[in-house]
PDB file of N, CA and C in Angstrom:
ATOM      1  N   UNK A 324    -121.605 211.391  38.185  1.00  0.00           N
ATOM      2  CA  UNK A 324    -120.834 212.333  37.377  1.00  0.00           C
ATOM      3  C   UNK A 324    -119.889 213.110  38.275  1.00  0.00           C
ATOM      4  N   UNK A 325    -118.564 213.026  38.165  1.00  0.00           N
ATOM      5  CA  UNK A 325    -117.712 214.087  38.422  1.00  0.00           C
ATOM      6  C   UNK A 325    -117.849 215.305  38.555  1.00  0.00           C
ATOM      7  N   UNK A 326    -117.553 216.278  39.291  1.00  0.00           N
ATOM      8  CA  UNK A 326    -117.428 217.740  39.314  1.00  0.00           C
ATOM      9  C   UNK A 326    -115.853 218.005  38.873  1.00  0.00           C
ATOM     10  N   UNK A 327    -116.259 219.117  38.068  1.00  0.00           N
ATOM     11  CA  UNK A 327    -114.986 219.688  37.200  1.00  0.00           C
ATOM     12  C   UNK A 327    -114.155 220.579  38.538  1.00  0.00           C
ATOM     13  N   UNK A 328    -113.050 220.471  38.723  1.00  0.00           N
ATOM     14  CA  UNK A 328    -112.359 221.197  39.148  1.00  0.00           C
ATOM     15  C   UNK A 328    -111.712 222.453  38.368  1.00  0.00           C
ATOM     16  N   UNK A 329    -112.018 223.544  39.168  1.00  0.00           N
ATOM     17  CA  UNK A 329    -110.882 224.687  38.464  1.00  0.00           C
ATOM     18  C   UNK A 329    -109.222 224.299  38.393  1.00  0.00           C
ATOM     19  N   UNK A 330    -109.044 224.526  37.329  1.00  0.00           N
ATOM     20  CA  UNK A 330    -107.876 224.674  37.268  1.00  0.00           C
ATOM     21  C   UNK A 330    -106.898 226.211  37.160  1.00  0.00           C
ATOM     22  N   UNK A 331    -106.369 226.458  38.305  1.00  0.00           N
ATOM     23  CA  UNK A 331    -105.518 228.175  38.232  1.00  0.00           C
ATOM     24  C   UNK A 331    -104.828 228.302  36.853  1.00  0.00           C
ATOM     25  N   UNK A 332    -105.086 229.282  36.388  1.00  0.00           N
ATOM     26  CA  UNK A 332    -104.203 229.445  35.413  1.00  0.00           C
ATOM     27  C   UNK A 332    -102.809 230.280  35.235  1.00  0.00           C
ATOM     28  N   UNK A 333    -102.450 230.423  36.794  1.00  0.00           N
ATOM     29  CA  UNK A 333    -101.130 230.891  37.040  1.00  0.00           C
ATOM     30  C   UNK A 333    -100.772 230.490  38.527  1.00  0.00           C
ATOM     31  N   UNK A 334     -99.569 230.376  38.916  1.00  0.00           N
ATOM     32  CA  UNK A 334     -99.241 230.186  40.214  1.00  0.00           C
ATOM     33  C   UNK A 334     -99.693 231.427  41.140  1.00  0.00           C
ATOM     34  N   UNK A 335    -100.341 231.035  42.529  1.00  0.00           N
ATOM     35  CA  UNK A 335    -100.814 232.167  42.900  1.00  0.00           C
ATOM     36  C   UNK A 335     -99.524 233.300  43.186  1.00  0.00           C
ATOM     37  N   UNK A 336    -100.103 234.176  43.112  1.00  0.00           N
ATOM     38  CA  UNK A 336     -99.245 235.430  43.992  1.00  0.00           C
ATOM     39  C   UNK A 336     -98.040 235.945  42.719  1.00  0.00           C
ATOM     40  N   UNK A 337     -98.408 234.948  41.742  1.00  0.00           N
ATOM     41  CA  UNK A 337     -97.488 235.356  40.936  1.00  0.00           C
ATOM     42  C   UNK A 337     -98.100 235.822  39.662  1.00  0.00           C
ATOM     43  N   UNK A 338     -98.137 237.517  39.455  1.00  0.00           N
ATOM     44  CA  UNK A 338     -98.598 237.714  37.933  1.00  0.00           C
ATOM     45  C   UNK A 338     -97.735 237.894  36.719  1.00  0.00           C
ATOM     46  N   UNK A 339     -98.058 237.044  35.284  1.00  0.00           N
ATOM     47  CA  UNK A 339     -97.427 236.808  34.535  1.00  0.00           C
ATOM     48  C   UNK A 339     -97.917 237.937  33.378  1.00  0.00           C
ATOM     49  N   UNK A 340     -98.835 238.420  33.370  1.00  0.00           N
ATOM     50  CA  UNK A 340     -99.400 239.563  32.393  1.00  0.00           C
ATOM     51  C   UNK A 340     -98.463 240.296  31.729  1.00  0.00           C
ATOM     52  N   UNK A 341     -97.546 240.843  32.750  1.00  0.00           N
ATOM     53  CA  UNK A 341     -96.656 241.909  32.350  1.00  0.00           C
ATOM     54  C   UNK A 341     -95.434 241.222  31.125  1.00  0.00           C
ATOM     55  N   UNK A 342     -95.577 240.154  31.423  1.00  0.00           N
ATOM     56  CA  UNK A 342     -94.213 239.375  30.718  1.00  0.00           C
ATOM     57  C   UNK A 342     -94.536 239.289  28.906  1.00  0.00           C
ATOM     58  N   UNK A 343     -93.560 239.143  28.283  1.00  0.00           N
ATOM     59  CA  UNK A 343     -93.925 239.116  27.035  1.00  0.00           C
ATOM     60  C   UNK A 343     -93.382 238.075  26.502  1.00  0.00           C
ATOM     61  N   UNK A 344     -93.436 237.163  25.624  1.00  0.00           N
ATOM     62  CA  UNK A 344     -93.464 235.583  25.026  1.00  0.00           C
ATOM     63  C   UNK A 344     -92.093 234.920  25.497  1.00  0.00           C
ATOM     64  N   UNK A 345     -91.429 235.587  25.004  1.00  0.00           N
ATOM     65  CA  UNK A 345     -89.906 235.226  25.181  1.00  0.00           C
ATOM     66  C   UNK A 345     -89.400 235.083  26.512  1.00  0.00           C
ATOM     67  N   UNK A 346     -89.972 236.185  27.082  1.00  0.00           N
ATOM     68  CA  UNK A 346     -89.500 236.014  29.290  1.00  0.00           C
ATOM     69  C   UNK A 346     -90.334 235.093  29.076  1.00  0.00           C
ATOM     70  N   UNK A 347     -91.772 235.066  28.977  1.00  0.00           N
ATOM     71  CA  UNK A 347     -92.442 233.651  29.724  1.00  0.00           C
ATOM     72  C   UNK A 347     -91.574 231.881  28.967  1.00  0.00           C
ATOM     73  N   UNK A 348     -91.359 231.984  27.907  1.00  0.00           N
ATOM     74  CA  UNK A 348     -90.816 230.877  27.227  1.00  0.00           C
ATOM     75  C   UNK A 348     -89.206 230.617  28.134  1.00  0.00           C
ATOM     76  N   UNK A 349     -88.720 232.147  28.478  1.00  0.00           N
ATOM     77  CA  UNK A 349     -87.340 231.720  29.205  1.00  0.00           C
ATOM     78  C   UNK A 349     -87.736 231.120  30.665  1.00  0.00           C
ATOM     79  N   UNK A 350     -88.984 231.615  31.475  1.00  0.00           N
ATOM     80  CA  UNK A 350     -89.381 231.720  32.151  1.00  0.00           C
ATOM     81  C   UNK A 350     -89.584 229.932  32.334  1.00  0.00           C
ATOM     82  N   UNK A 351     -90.057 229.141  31.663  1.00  0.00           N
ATOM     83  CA  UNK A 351     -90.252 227.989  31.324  1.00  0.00           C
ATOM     84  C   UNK A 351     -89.568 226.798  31.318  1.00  0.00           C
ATOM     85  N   UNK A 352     -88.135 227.675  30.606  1.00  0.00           N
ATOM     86  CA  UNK A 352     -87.074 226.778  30.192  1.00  0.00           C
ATOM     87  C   UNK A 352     -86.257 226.917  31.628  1.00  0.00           C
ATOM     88  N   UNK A 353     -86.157 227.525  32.582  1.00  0.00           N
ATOM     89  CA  UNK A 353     -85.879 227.350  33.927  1.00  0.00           C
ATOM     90  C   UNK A 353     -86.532 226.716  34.295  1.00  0.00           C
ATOM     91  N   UNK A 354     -88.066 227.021  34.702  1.00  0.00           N
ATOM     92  CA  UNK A 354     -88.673 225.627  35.352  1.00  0.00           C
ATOM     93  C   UNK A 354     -88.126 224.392  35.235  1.00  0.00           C
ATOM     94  N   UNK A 355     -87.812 223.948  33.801  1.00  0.00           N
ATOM     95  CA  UNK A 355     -87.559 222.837  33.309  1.00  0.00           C
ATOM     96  C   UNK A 355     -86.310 222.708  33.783  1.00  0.00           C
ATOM     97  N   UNK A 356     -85.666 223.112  34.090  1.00  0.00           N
ATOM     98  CA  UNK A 356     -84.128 223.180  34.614  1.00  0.00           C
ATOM     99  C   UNK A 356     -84.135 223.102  35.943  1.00  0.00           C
ATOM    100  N   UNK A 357     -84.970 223.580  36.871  1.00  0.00           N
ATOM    101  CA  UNK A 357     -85.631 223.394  37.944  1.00  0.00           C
ATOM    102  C   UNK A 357     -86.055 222.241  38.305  1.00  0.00           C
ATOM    103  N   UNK A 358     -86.661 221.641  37.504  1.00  0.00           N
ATOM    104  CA  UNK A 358     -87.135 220.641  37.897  1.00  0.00           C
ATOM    105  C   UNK A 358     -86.353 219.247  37.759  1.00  0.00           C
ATOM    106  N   UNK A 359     -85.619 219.512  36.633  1.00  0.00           N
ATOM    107  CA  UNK A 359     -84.538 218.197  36.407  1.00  0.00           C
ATOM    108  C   UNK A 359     -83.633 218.258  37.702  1.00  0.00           C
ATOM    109  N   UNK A 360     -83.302 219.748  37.943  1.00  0.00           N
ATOM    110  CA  UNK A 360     -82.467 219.447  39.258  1.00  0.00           C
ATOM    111  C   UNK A 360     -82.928 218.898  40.555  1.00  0.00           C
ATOM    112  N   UNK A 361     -83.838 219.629  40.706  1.00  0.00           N
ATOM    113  CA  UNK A 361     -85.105 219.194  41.905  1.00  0.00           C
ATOM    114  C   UNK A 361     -85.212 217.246  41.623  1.00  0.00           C
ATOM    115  N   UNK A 362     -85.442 216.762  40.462  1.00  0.00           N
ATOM    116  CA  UNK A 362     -85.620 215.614  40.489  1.00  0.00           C
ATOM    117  C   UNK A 362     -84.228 214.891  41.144  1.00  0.00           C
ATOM    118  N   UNK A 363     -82.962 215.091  40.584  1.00  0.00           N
ATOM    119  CA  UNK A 363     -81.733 214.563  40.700  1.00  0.00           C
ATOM    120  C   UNK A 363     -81.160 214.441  42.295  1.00  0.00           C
ATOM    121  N   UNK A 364     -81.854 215.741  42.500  1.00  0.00           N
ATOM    122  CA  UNK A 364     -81.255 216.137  44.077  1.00  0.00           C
ATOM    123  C   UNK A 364     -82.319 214.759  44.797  1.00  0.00           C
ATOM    124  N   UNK A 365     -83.672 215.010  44.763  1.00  0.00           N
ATOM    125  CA  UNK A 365     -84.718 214.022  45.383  1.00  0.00           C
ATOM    126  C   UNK A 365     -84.078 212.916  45.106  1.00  0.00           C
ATOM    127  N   UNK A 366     -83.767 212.223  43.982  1.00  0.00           N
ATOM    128  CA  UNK A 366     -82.804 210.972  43.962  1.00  0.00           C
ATOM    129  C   UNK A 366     -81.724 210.416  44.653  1.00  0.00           C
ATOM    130  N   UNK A 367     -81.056 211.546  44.720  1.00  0.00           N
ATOM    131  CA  UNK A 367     -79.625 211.212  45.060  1.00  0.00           C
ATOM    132  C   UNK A 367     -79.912 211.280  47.318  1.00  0.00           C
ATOM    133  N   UNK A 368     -81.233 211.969  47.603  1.00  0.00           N
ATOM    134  CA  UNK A 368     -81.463 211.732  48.593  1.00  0.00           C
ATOM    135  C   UNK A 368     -82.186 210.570  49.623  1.00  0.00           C
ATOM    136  N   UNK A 369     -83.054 210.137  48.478  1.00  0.00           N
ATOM    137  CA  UNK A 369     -83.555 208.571  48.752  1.00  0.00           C
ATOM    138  C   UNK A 369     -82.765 208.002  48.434  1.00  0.00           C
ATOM    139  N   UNK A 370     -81.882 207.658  47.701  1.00  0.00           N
ATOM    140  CA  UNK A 370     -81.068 206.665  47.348  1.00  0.00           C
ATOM    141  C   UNK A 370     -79.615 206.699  48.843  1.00  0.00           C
ATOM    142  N   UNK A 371     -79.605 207.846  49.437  1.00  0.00           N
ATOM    143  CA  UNK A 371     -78.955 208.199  50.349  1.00  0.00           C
ATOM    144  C   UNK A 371     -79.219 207.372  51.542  1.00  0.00           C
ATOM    145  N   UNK A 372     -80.543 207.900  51.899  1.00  0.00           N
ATOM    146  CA  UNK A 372     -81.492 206.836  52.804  1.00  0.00           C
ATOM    147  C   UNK A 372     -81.699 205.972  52.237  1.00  0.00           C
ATOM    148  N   UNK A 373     -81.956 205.361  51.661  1.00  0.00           N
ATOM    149  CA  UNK A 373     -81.763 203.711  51.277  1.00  0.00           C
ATOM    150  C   UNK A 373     -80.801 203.406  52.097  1.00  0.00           C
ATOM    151  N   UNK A 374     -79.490 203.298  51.327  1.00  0.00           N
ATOM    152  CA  UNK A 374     -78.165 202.939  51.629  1.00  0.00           C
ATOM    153  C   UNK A 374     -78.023 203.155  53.439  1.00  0.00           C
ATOM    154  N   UNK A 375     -78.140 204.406  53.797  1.00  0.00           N
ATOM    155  CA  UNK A 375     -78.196 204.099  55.646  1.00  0.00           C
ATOM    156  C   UNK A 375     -78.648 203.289  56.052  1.00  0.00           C
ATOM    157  N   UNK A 376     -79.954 202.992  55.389  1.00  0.00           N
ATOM    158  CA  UNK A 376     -80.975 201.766  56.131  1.00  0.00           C
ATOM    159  C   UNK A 376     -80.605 200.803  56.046  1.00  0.00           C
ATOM    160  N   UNK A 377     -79.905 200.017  54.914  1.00  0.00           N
ATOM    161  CA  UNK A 377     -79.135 198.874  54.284  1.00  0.00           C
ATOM    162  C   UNK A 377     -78.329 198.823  54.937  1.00  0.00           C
ATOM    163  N   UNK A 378     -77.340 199.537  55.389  1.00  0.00           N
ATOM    164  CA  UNK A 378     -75.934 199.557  56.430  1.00  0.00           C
ATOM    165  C   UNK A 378     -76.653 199.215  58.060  1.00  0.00           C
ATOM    166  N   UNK A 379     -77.991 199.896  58.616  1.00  0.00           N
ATOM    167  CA  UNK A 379     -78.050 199.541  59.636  1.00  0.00           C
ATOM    168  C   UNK A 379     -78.426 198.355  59.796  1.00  0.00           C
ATOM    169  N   UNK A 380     -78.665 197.528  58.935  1.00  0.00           N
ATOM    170  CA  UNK A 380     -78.863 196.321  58.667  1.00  0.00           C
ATOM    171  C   UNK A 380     -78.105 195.162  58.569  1.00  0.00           C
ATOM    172  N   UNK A 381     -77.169 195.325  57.802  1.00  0.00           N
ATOM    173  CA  UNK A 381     -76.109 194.728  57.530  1.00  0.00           C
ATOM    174  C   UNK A 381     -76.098 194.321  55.885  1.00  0.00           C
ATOM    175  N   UNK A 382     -77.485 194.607  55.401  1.00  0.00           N
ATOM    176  CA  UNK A 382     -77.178 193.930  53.932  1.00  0.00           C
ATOM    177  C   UNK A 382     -76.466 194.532  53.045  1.00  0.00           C
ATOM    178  N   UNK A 383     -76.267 193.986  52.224  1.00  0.00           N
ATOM    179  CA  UNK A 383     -75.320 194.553  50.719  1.00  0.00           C
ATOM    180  C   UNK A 383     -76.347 195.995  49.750  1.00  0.00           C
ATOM    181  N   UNK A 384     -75.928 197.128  50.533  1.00  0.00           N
ATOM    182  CA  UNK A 384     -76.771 198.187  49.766  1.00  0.00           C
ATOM    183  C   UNK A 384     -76.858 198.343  48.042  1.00  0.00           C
ATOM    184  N   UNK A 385     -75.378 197.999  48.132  1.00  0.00           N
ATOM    185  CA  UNK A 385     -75.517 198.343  46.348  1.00  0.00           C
ATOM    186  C   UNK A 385     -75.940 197.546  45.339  1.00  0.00           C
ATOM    187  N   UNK A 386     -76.341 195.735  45.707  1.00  0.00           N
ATOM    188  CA  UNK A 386     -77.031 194.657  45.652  1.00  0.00           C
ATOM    189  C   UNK A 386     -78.580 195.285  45.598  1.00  0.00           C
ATOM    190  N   UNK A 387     -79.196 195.952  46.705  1.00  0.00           N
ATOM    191  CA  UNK A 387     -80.404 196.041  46.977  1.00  0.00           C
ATOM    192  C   UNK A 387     -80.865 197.278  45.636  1.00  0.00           C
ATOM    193  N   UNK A 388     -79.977 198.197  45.960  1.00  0.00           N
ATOM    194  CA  UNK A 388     -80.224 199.303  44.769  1.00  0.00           C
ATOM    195  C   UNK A 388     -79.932 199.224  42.719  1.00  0.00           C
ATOM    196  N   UNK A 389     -79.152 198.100  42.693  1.00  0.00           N
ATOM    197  CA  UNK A 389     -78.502 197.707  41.319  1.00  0.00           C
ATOM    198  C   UNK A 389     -79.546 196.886  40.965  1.00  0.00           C
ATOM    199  N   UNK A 390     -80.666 196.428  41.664  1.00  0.00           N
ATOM    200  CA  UNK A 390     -81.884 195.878  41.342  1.00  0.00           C
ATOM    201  C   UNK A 390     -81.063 194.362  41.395  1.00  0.00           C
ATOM    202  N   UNK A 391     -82.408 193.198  42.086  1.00  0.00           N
ATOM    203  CA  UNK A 391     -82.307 192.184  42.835  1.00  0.00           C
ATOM    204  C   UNK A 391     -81.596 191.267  41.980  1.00  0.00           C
ATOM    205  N   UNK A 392     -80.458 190.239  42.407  1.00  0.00           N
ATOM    206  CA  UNK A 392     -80.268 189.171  41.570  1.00  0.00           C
ATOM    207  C   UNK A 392     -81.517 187.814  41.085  1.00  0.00           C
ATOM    208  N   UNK A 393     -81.188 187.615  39.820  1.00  0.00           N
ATOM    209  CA  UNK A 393     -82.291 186.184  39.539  1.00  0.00           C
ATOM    210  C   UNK A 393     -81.692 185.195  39.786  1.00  0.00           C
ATOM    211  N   UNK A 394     -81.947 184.524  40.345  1.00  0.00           N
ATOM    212  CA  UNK A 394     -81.408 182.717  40.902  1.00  0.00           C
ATOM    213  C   UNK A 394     -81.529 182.085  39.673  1.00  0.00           C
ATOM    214  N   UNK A 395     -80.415 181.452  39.352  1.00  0.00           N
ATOM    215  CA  UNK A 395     -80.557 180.466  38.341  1.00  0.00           C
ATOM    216  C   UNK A 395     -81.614 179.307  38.096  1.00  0.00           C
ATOM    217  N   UNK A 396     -82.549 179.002  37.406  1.00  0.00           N
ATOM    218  CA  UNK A 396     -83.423 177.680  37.216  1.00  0.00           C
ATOM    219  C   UNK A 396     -83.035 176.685  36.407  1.00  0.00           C
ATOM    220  N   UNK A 397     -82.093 176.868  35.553  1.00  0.00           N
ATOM    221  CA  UNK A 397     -81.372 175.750  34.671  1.00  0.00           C
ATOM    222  C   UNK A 397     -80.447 175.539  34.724  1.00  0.00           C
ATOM    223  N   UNK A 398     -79.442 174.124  34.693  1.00  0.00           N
ATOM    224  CA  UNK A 398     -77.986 173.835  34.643  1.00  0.00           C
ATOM    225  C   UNK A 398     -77.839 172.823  33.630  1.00  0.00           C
ATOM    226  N   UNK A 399     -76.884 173.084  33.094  1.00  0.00           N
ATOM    227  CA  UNK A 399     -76.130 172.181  32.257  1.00  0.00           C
ATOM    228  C   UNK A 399     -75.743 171.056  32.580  1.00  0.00           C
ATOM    229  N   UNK A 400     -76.345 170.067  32.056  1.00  0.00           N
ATOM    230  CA  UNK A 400     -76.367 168.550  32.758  1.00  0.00           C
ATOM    231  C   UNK A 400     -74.607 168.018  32.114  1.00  0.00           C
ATOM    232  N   UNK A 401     -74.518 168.947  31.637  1.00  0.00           N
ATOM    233  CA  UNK A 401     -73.306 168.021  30.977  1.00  0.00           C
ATOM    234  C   UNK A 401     -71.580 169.272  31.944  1.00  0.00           C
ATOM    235  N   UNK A 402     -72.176 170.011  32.176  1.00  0.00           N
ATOM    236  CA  UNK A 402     -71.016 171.554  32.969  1.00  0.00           C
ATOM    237  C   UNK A 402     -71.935 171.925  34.160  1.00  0.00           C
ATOM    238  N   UNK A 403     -72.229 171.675  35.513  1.00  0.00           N
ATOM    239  CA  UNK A 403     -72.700 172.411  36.162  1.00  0.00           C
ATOM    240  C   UNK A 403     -72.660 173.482  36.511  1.00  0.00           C
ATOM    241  N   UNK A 404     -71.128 174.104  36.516  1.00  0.00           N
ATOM    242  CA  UNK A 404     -70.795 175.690  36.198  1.00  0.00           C
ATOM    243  C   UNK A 404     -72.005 176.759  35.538  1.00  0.00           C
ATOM    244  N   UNK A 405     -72.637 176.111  34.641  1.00  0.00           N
ATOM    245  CA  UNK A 405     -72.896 176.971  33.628  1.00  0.00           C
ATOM    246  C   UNK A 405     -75.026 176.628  34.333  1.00  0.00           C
ATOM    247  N   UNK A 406     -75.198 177.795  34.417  1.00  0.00           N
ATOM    248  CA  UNK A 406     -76.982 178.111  35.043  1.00  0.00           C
ATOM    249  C   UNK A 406     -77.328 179.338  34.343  1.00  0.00           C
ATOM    250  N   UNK A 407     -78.833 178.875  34.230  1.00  0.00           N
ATOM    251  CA  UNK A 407     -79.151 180.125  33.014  1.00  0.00           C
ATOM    252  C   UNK A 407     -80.686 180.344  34.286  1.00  0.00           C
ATOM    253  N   UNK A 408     -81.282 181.836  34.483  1.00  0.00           N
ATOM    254  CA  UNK A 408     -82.149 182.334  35.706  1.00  0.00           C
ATOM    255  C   UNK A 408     -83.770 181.368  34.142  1.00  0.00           C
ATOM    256  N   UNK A 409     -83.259 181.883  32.738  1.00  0.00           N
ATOM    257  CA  UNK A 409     -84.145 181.163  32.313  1.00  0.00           C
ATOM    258  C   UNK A 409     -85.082 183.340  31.665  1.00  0.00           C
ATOM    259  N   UNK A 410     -84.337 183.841  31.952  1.00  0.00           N
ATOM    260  CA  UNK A 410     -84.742 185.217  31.607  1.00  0.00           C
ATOM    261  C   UNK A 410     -83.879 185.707  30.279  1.00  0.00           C
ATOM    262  N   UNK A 411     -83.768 186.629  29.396  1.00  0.00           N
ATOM    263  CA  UNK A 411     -82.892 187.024  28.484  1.00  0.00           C
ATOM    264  C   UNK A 411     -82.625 185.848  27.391  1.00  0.00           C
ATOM    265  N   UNK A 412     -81.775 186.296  26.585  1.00  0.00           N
ATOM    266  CA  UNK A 412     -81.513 184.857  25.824  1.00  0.00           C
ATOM    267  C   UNK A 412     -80.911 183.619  25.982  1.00  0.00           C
ATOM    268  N   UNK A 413     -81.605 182.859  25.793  1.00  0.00           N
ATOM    269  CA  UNK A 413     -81.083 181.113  26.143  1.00  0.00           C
ATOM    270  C   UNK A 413     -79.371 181.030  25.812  1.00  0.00           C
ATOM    271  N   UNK A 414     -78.625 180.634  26.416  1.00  0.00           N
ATOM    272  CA  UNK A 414     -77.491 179.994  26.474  1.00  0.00           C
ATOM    273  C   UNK A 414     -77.358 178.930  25.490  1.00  0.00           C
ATOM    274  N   UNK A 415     -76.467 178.952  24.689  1.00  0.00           N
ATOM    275  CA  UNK A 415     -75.619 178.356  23.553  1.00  0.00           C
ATOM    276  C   UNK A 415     -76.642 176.585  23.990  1.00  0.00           C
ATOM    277  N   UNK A 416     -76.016 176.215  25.449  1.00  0.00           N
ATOM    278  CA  UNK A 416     -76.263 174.616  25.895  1.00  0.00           C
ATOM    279  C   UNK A 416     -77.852 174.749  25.771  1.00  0.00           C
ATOM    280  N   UNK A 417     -78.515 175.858  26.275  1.00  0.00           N
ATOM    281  CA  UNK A 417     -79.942 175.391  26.460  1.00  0.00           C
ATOM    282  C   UNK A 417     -80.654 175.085  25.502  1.00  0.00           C
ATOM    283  N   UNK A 418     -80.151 175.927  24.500  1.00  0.00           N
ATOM    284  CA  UNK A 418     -80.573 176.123  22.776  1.00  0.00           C
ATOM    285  C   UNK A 418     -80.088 174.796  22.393  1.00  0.00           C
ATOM    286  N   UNK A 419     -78.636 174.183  22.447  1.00  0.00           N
ATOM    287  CA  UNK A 419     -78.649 172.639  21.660  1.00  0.00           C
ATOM    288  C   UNK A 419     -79.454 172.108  22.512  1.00  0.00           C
ATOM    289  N   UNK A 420     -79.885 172.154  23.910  1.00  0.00           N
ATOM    290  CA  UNK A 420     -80.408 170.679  24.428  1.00  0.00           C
ATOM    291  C   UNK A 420     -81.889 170.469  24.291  1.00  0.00           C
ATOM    292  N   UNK A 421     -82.550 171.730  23.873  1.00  0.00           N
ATOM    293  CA  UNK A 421     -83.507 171.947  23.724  1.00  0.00           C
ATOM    294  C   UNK A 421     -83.936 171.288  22.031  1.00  0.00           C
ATOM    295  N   UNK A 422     -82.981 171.690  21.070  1.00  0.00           N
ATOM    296  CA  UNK A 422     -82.959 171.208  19.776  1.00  0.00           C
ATOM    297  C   UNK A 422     -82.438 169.793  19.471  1.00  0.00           C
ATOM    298  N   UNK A 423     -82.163 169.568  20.165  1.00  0.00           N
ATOM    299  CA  UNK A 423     -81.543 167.717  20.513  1.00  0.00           C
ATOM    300  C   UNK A 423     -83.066 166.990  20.868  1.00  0.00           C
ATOM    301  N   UNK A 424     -84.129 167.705  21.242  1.00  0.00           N
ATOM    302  CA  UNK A 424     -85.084 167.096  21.974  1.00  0.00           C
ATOM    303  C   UNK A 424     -85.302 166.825  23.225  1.00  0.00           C
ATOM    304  N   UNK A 425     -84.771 167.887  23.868  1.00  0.00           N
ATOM    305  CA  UNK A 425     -84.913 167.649  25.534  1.00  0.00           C
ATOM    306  C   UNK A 425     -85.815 168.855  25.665  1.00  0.00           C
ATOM    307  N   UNK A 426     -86.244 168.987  26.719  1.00  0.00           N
ATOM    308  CA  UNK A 426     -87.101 170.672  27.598  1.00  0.00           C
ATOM    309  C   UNK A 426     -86.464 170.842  28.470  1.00  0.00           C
ATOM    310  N   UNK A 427     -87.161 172.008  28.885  1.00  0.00           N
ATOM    311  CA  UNK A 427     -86.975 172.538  29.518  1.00  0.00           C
ATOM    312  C   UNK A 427     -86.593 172.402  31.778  1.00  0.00           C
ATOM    313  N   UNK A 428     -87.707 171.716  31.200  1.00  0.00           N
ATOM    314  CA  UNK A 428     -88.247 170.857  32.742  1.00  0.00           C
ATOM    315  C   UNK A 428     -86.876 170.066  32.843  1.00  0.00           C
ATOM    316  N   UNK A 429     -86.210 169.191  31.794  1.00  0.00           N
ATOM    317  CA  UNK A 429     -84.843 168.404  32.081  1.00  0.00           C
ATOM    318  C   UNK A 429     -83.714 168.857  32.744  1.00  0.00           C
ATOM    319  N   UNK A 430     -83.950 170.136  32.181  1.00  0.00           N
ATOM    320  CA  UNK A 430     -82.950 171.352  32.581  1.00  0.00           C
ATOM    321  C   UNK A 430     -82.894 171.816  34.052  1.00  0.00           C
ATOM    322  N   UNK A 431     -84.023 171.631  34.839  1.00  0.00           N
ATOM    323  CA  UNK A 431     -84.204 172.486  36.224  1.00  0.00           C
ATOM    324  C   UNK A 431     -83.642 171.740  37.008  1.00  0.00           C
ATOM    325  N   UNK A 432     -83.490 172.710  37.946  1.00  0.00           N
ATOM    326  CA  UNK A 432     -82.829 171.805  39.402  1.00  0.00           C
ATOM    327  C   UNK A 432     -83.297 172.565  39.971  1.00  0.00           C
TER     328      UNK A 432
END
């Protein structure tokens, strides 16, 4: 069995007694404003360091951060141009070749 932890019911050092609904509710709605900023700033600072690290590297930072490309698994036996990763919705060709009676597996390269 677990032991219950206390939980404070105010930040220390800080007494809220004196306050009356409305300061504590305004009191609140800053936090919350506080904290969205606090989040944005923390973002915009890892994402900062990211990008240095990526440069001392040589790779493509905004590649690494725009989230990874999917490699194509299917081609159009009839247009090689045209590769589907096989994620999102099927491509016009995959959909007829598939309804023609072919699979999927025909499709890979």
């Amino acid at each position: 069995m677990m032991a219950k932890t206390a939980i404070p019911r105010q930040a220390p050092g800080i007494d809220l007694s004196d306050y009356n609904l409305g300061e504590l509710k305004g009191l609140l709605f800053e936090v919350g404003l506080a904290i969205l900023e606090r989040q944005r700033r923390d973002v915009a600072e890892a994402r900062e360091r990211i990008m240095t690290i990526a440069r001392g590297t040589g790779l493509p930072a905004e590649k690494l951060l725009d989230g990874a490309a999917v490699l194509p698994r299917y081609r159009n036996p009839d247009d090689a141009s045209q590769t589907w990763s096989g994620r999102g919705r099927q491509p016009k060709w995959v959909a007829d070749a598939l309804a023609d009676g072919g699979t999927l597996d025909q499709l890979k390269f």
